[in-house]
Short mmCIF file of C-alpha atoms in Angstrom, two decimals:
data_model
loop_
_atom_site.label_atom_id
_atom_site.label_comp_id
_atom_site.label_asym_id
_atom_site.label_seq_id
_atom_site.Cartn_x
_atom_site.Cartn_y
_atom_site.Cartn_z
CA UNK A 1 61.16 -30.68 8.46
CA UNK A 2 63.41 -28.06 6.84
CA UNK A 3 63.28 -29.92 3.85
CA UNK A 4 59.02 -29.97 3.17
CA UNK A 5 58.76 -26.91 4.32
CA UNK A 6 61.46 -25.81 1.19
CA UNK A 7 59.73 -28.19 -1.10
CA UNK A 8 56.75 -26.50 0.14
CA UNK A 9 57.85 -22.66 -0.82
CA UNK A 10 59.29 -24.75 -4.74
CA UNK A 11 56.19 -25.60 -5.57
CA UNK A 12 54.24 -22.61 -4.23
CA UNK A 13 56.45 -20.74 -6.62
CA UNK A 14 55.98 -23.37 -9.78
CA UNK A 15 52.01 -22.53 -9.23
CA UNK A 16 52.89 -19.09 -9.12
CA UNK A 17 54.83 -18.65 -12.36
CA UNK A 18 52.23 -20.92 -14.05
CA UNK A 19 48.95 -18.27 -13.08
CA UNK A 20 51.77 -15.37 -13.86
CA UNK A 21 51.81 -17.25 -17.97
CA UNK A 22 48.53 -17.94 -18.33
CA UNK A 23 46.99 -14.73 -16.86
CA UNK A 24 45.38 -12.18 -20.30
CA UNK A 25 47.96 -9.25 -19.83
CA UNK A 26 51.14 -11.32 -20.38
CA UNK A 27 49.34 -12.89 -23.27
CA UNK A 28 48.94 -9.28 -24.71
CA UNK A 29 52.24 -8.38 -23.96
CA UNK A 30 53.05 -11.29 -26.73
CA UNK A 31 50.41 -11.17 -28.98
CA UNK A 32 52.55 -8.83 -31.50
CA UNK A 33 54.81 -10.97 -31.80
CA UNK A 34 52.81 -13.00 -34.40
CA UNK A 35 51.37 -10.30 -36.60
CA UNK A 36 53.29 -11.23 -39.88
CA UNK A 37 50.56 -13.18 -41.10
CA UNK A 38 47.80 -10.15 -40.66
CA UNK A 39 50.62 -7.58 -42.55
CA UNK A 40 51.10 -10.15 -44.85
CA UNK A 41 47.73 -9.68 -47.14
CA UNK A 42 47.86 -5.47 -46.84
CA UNK A 43 51.68 -6.07 -48.63
CA UNK A 44 49.76 -7.74 -51.54
CA UNK A 45 46.37 -6.80 -51.54
CA UNK A 46 48.23 -2.84 -52.39
CA UNK A 47 50.70 -3.94 -55.10
CA UNK A 48 47.59 -4.03 -58.62
CA UNK A 49 46.85 -0.32 -56.90
CA UNK A 50 50.80 0.68 -56.97
CA UNK A 51 50.98 -1.05 -60.35
CA UNK A 52 49.91 1.45 -62.91
CA UNK A 53 51.31 4.21 -61.45
CA UNK A 54 54.55 2.80 -61.58
CA UNK A 55 54.16 1.33 -65.19
CA UNK A 56 53.23 5.24 -65.62
CA UNK A 57 56.09 7.07 -64.08
CA UNK A 58 58.84 5.44 -66.69
CA UNK A 59 56.07 7.21 -69.72
CA UNK A 60 56.28 10.45 -67.61
CA UNK A 61 60.40 9.98 -67.32
CA UNK A 62 60.17 9.27 -71.45
CA UNK A 63 58.68 12.62 -71.80
CA UNK A 64 59.95 14.57 -69.94
CA UNK A 65 63.65 13.78 -71.06
CA UNK A 66 62.07 13.34 -74.53
CA UNK A 67 61.18 17.50 -74.92
CA UNK A 68 64.22 18.16 -72.66
CA UNK A 69 62.15 19.47 -69.42
CA UNK A 70 60.40 22.34 -71.24
CA UNK A 71 58.50 22.74 -75.07
CA UNK A 72 59.30 25.77 -77.03
CA UNK A 73 58.03 25.61 -80.72
CA UNK A 74 61.23 24.89 -81.82
CA UNK A 75 60.88 21.54 -80.17
CA UNK A 76 57.74 21.24 -81.40
CA UNK A 77 58.10 21.44 -84.85
CA UNK A 78 61.54 18.81 -84.98
CA UNK A 79 59.43 16.12 -82.76
CA UNK A 80 56.30 16.41 -85.29
CA UNK A 81 55.93 13.33 -87.42
CA UNK A 82 56.90 14.09 -90.81
CA UNK A 83 53.49 14.91 -92.25
CA UNK A 84 53.40 18.07 -89.84
CA UNK A 85 56.38 18.65 -90.58
CA UNK A 86 55.45 19.42 -94.30
CA UNK A 87 52.88 21.25 -93.73
CA UNK A 88 54.21 23.32 -91.10
CA UNK A 89 57.44 24.06 -93.98
CA UNK A 90 55.00 25.29 -96.34
CA UNK A 91 53.04 27.74 -94.55
CA UNK A 92 56.05 29.04 -93.69
CA UNK A 93 57.17 29.47 -96.64
CA UNK A 94 54.46 30.59 -97.47
CA UNK A 95 54.65 33.54 -95.35
CA UNK A 96 57.33 34.12 -96.58
CA UNK A 97 56.51 35.09 -100.38
CA UNK A 98 53.83 37.17 -98.49
CA UNK A 99 55.47 39.54 -97.21
CA UNK A 100 57.89 39.70 -99.58
CA UNK A 101 55.68 39.95 -101.87
CA UNK A 102 54.37 43.30 -99.48
CA UNK A 103 57.75 44.96 -99.51
CA UNK A 104 58.24 43.99 -103.55
CA UNK A 105 54.54 45.91 -104.38
CA UNK A 106 55.34 48.28 -101.97
CA UNK A 107 58.35 49.97 -103.76
CA UNK A 108 55.99 48.83 -107.60
CA UNK A 109 53.09 51.46 -106.08
CA UNK A 110 55.39 54.19 -104.35
CA UNK A 111 57.55 53.76 -108.11
CA UNK A 112 54.46 54.22 -110.34
CA UNK A 113 53.00 56.72 -107.89
CA UNK A 114 56.25 59.05 -108.37
CA UNK A 115 56.29 58.50 -112.24
CA UNK A 116 52.98 59.49 -112.64
CA UNK A 117 52.56 62.27 -110.77
CA UNK A 118 56.04 63.78 -112.26
CA UNK A 119 54.33 62.31 -115.95
CA UNK A 120 51.18 63.91 -115.74
CA UNK A 121 53.38 67.42 -114.18
CA UNK A 122 54.69 67.53 -117.55
CA UNK A 123 52.36 65.92 -120.10
CA UNK A 124 49.39 68.61 -119.00
CA UNK A 125 51.67 71.23 -120.35
CA UNK A 126 51.78 69.93 -124.13
CA UNK A 127 50.00 72.44 -126.46
CA UNK A 128 49.45 69.82 -129.61
CA UNK A 129 49.43 66.21 -130.31
CA UNK A 130 53.12 65.66 -130.97
CA UNK A 131 53.83 67.48 -128.37
CA UNK A 132 52.15 64.72 -126.30
CA UNK A 133 53.65 61.72 -127.65
CA UNK A 134 57.40 63.12 -127.56
CA UNK A 135 56.36 63.36 -123.48
CA UNK A 136 54.81 60.32 -123.87
CA UNK A 137 58.02 58.48 -125.05
CA UNK A 138 60.82 59.68 -123.80
CA UNK A 139 63.03 57.10 -122.08
CA UNK A 140 62.05 58.28 -118.61
CA UNK A 141 58.80 57.79 -118.67
CA UNK A 142 58.70 54.05 -120.19
CA UNK A 143 56.94 51.56 -118.40
CA UNK A 144 54.37 53.82 -116.95
CA UNK A 145 50.61 52.97 -117.73
CA UNK A 146 49.51 57.00 -117.78
CA UNK A 147 52.09 57.49 -120.69
CA UNK A 148 51.72 54.28 -122.50
CA UNK A 149 47.93 55.27 -122.66
CA UNK A 150 49.02 59.14 -124.24
CA UNK A 151 51.63 57.32 -126.59
CA UNK A 152 48.83 54.46 -127.63
CA UNK A 153 46.25 57.58 -128.43
CA UNK A 154 48.72 60.33 -130.41
CA UNK A 155 50.67 56.73 -132.27
CA UNK A 156 46.51 55.89 -133.28
CA UNK A 157 46.71 59.71 -134.86
CA UNK A 158 49.95 59.97 -136.66
CA UNK A 159 49.05 56.19 -138.15
CA UNK A 160 45.89 58.19 -139.49
CA UNK A 161 47.71 60.81 -140.78
CA UNK A 162 50.21 58.61 -142.23
CA UNK A 163 47.78 56.36 -143.66
CA UNK A 164 46.10 60.00 -145.73
CA UNK A 165 42.72 59.78 -143.16
CA UNK A 166 41.20 62.79 -142.17
CA UNK A 167 40.71 63.57 -138.77
CA UNK A 168 38.82 66.46 -138.62
CA UNK A 169 35.59 67.95 -139.42
CA UNK A 170 33.22 65.38 -140.60
CA UNK A 171 36.43 62.42 -139.95
CA UNK A 172 37.32 63.79 -136.57
CA UNK A 173 34.23 61.22 -134.60
CA UNK A 174 35.69 58.00 -136.59
CA UNK A 175 39.35 59.71 -135.26
CA UNK A 176 38.74 59.46 -131.87
CA UNK A 177 36.75 56.81 -132.10
CA UNK A 178 39.93 55.19 -132.75
CA UNK A 179 42.58 56.67 -130.01
CA UNK A 180 39.70 55.56 -127.18
CA UNK A 181 40.38 51.98 -128.72
CA UNK A 182 44.19 52.39 -128.09
CA UNK A 183 42.82 54.18 -124.54
CA UNK A 184 41.30 50.97 -123.87
CA UNK A 185 43.87 48.39 -124.97
CA UNK A 186 46.49 49.93 -122.21
CA UNK A 187 43.35 49.85 -119.43
CA UNK A 188 43.04 46.21 -120.52
CA UNK A 189 46.35 45.30 -119.41
CA UNK A 190 46.70 47.55 -116.57
CA UNK A 191 44.71 46.17 -114.73
CA UNK A 192 46.20 42.53 -115.07
CA UNK A 193 49.69 43.85 -114.33
CA UNK A 194 48.89 45.68 -111.18
CA UNK A 195 47.30 43.23 -110.63
CA UNK A 196 50.89 40.42 -110.44
CA UNK A 197 50.70 38.72 -106.96
CA UNK A 198 46.96 39.51 -105.91
CA UNK A 199 46.57 35.66 -106.57
CA UNK A 200 48.99 34.46 -104.80
CA UNK A 201 47.95 36.25 -102.01
CA UNK A 202 44.08 35.06 -102.51
CA UNK A 203 44.84 31.55 -102.33
CA UNK A 204 47.64 31.71 -98.74
CA UNK A 205 44.68 33.83 -97.20
CA UNK A 206 41.42 31.60 -97.87
CA UNK A 207 43.25 28.11 -97.40
CA UNK A 208 46.61 28.42 -94.88
CA UNK A 209 44.16 28.32 -91.99
CA UNK A 210 42.55 24.87 -94.02
CA UNK A 211 46.15 23.49 -94.79
CA UNK A 212 47.08 23.97 -91.03
CA UNK A 213 44.05 22.79 -89.43
CA UNK A 214 44.73 19.24 -91.44
CA UNK A 215 48.03 19.19 -89.56
CA UNK A 216 45.99 20.09 -85.67
CA UNK A 217 44.26 16.86 -86.67
CA UNK A 218 46.91 14.56 -88.09
CA UNK A 219 48.90 15.40 -85.83
CA UNK A 220 46.37 15.31 -82.73
CA UNK A 221 45.25 11.50 -83.61
CA UNK A 222 48.70 10.65 -83.07
CA UNK A 223 48.03 11.92 -79.80
CA UNK A 224 45.35 9.84 -79.41
CA UNK A 225 47.38 6.82 -81.00
CA UNK A 226 50.16 7.65 -78.22
CA UNK A 227 47.83 7.37 -75.67
CA UNK A 228 46.43 3.96 -76.77
CA UNK A 229 49.69 2.30 -77.05
CA UNK A 230 50.64 4.03 -73.72
CA UNK A 231 47.73 2.84 -71.82
CA UNK A 232 48.42 5.97 -69.97
CA UNK A 233 46.61 9.84 -69.79
CA UNK A 234 48.82 11.78 -68.38
CA UNK A 235 48.27 15.49 -69.16
CA UNK A 236 52.78 15.62 -68.89
CA UNK A 237 52.85 12.28 -71.46
CA UNK A 238 50.20 12.98 -74.09
CA UNK A 239 50.27 16.96 -74.38
CA UNK A 240 53.42 17.15 -75.83
CA UNK A 241 52.06 16.05 -79.05
CA UNK A 242 49.32 17.89 -78.77
CA UNK A 243 51.15 21.44 -78.54
CA UNK A 244 53.42 20.11 -81.43
CA UNK A 245 50.11 18.93 -83.73
CA UNK A 246 48.39 23.21 -82.58
CA UNK A 247 51.31 24.68 -83.76
CA UNK A 248 50.25 22.95 -87.50
CA UNK A 249 46.97 25.98 -87.14
CA UNK A 250 49.23 28.94 -85.28
CA UNK A 251 51.13 28.95 -88.39
CA UNK A 252 48.24 28.77 -90.77
CA UNK A 253 47.26 31.31 -89.37
CA UNK A 254 50.46 34.19 -89.13
CA UNK A 255 50.13 32.71 -93.19
CA UNK A 256 46.26 33.42 -93.95
CA UNK A 257 45.94 36.97 -91.47
CA UNK A 258 49.12 38.84 -93.49
CA UNK A 259 47.67 37.61 -96.74
CA UNK A 260 44.58 39.03 -96.94
CA UNK A 261 45.43 41.95 -95.24
CA UNK A 262 48.08 42.48 -97.91
CA UNK A 263 45.15 41.78 -100.08
CA UNK A 264 42.93 43.46 -99.39
CA UNK A 265 44.90 47.10 -99.62
CA UNK A 266 46.69 45.94 -102.98
CA UNK A 267 43.09 45.82 -104.32
CA UNK A 268 42.31 49.61 -102.54
CA UNK A 269 45.56 50.93 -104.18
CA UNK A 270 44.85 48.37 -107.29
CA UNK A 271 41.09 50.55 -108.01
CA UNK A 272 42.56 53.33 -106.57
CA UNK A 273 44.74 53.38 -109.46
CA UNK A 274 42.58 52.73 -111.75
CA UNK A 275 40.54 55.54 -110.75
CA UNK A 276 43.08 57.91 -111.53
CA UNK A 277 43.79 56.15 -115.69
CA UNK A 278 40.21 56.77 -116.81
CA UNK A 279 40.42 59.77 -115.30
CA UNK A 280 43.60 60.77 -117.69
CA UNK A 281 41.84 58.82 -120.32
CA UNK A 282 38.98 61.25 -120.23
CA UNK A 283 41.40 64.07 -120.04
CA UNK A 284 43.80 62.68 -123.11
CA UNK A 285 40.92 62.17 -125.17
CA UNK A 286 39.67 65.46 -124.59
CA UNK A 287 43.04 66.96 -125.17
CA UNK A 288 43.26 65.09 -128.40
CA UNK A 289 39.84 66.19 -129.85
CA UNK A 290 40.14 69.93 -128.88
CA UNK A 291 44.09 69.72 -131.22
CA UNK A 292 41.82 67.98 -133.77
CA UNK A 293 39.36 70.79 -132.98
CA UNK A 294 42.63 73.52 -134.20
CA UNK A 295 43.64 71.26 -136.34
CA UNK A 296 47.16 71.22 -134.94
#
């Protein structure tokens, strides 16, 4: 009797365990143990999308290390291609020559005006043609354009006298004509003398931006080639090359703008001195004519 009861209890417990194992609650508790097949494809699908980022990262790191973590004009120059470097060096040299020429011509015009003022003050005290010639040939006025004009005109009068030609009376006009021709010859050389260096300034001012633009175009072409080879358009990778190229245009403008300013400034100074020389030529010939009429 007791054995049969124990057997029934065991059978009941076994049946209860079977029911619990087959229930939905236990099935749901055991389900998370088998997610591996479902998650594996997701990981595999994410791999192709992450590949471009993984490929771009080394390029960005290389660009950062290539420029030392910062971009400066010196670093851009050092990393530029050979042709762009040649363009930059040429423009920098042109700029240096332009500023040097500015200083030289400023000193030249300053000295020229001071010497001219001293000469005119002394010349206007002359009483005869011989006095004019003596003043014009003084060593302190050597090389002054107005002194050279006075020396040429008075020398022509003296040569006419030494040749036995009459320089007064009916022959006054011919004597003044020869003196005028001598003055004009000096004036013709004056323009060439004062305009020294102007052609260089004009050339730098006109072609400087285009030379810089050539360097920029060449540098940007190299940058686009680098973009194609690296398979990335990340700004950190392509910006340094483009900045190096644009630096060439900046240097071109840096060389051209002062050159144009200096060219216009010195053209004004040359024109002003030319006007002063024309006025002195008229004053000189009037003084010679007056002295010849007096028979001096």
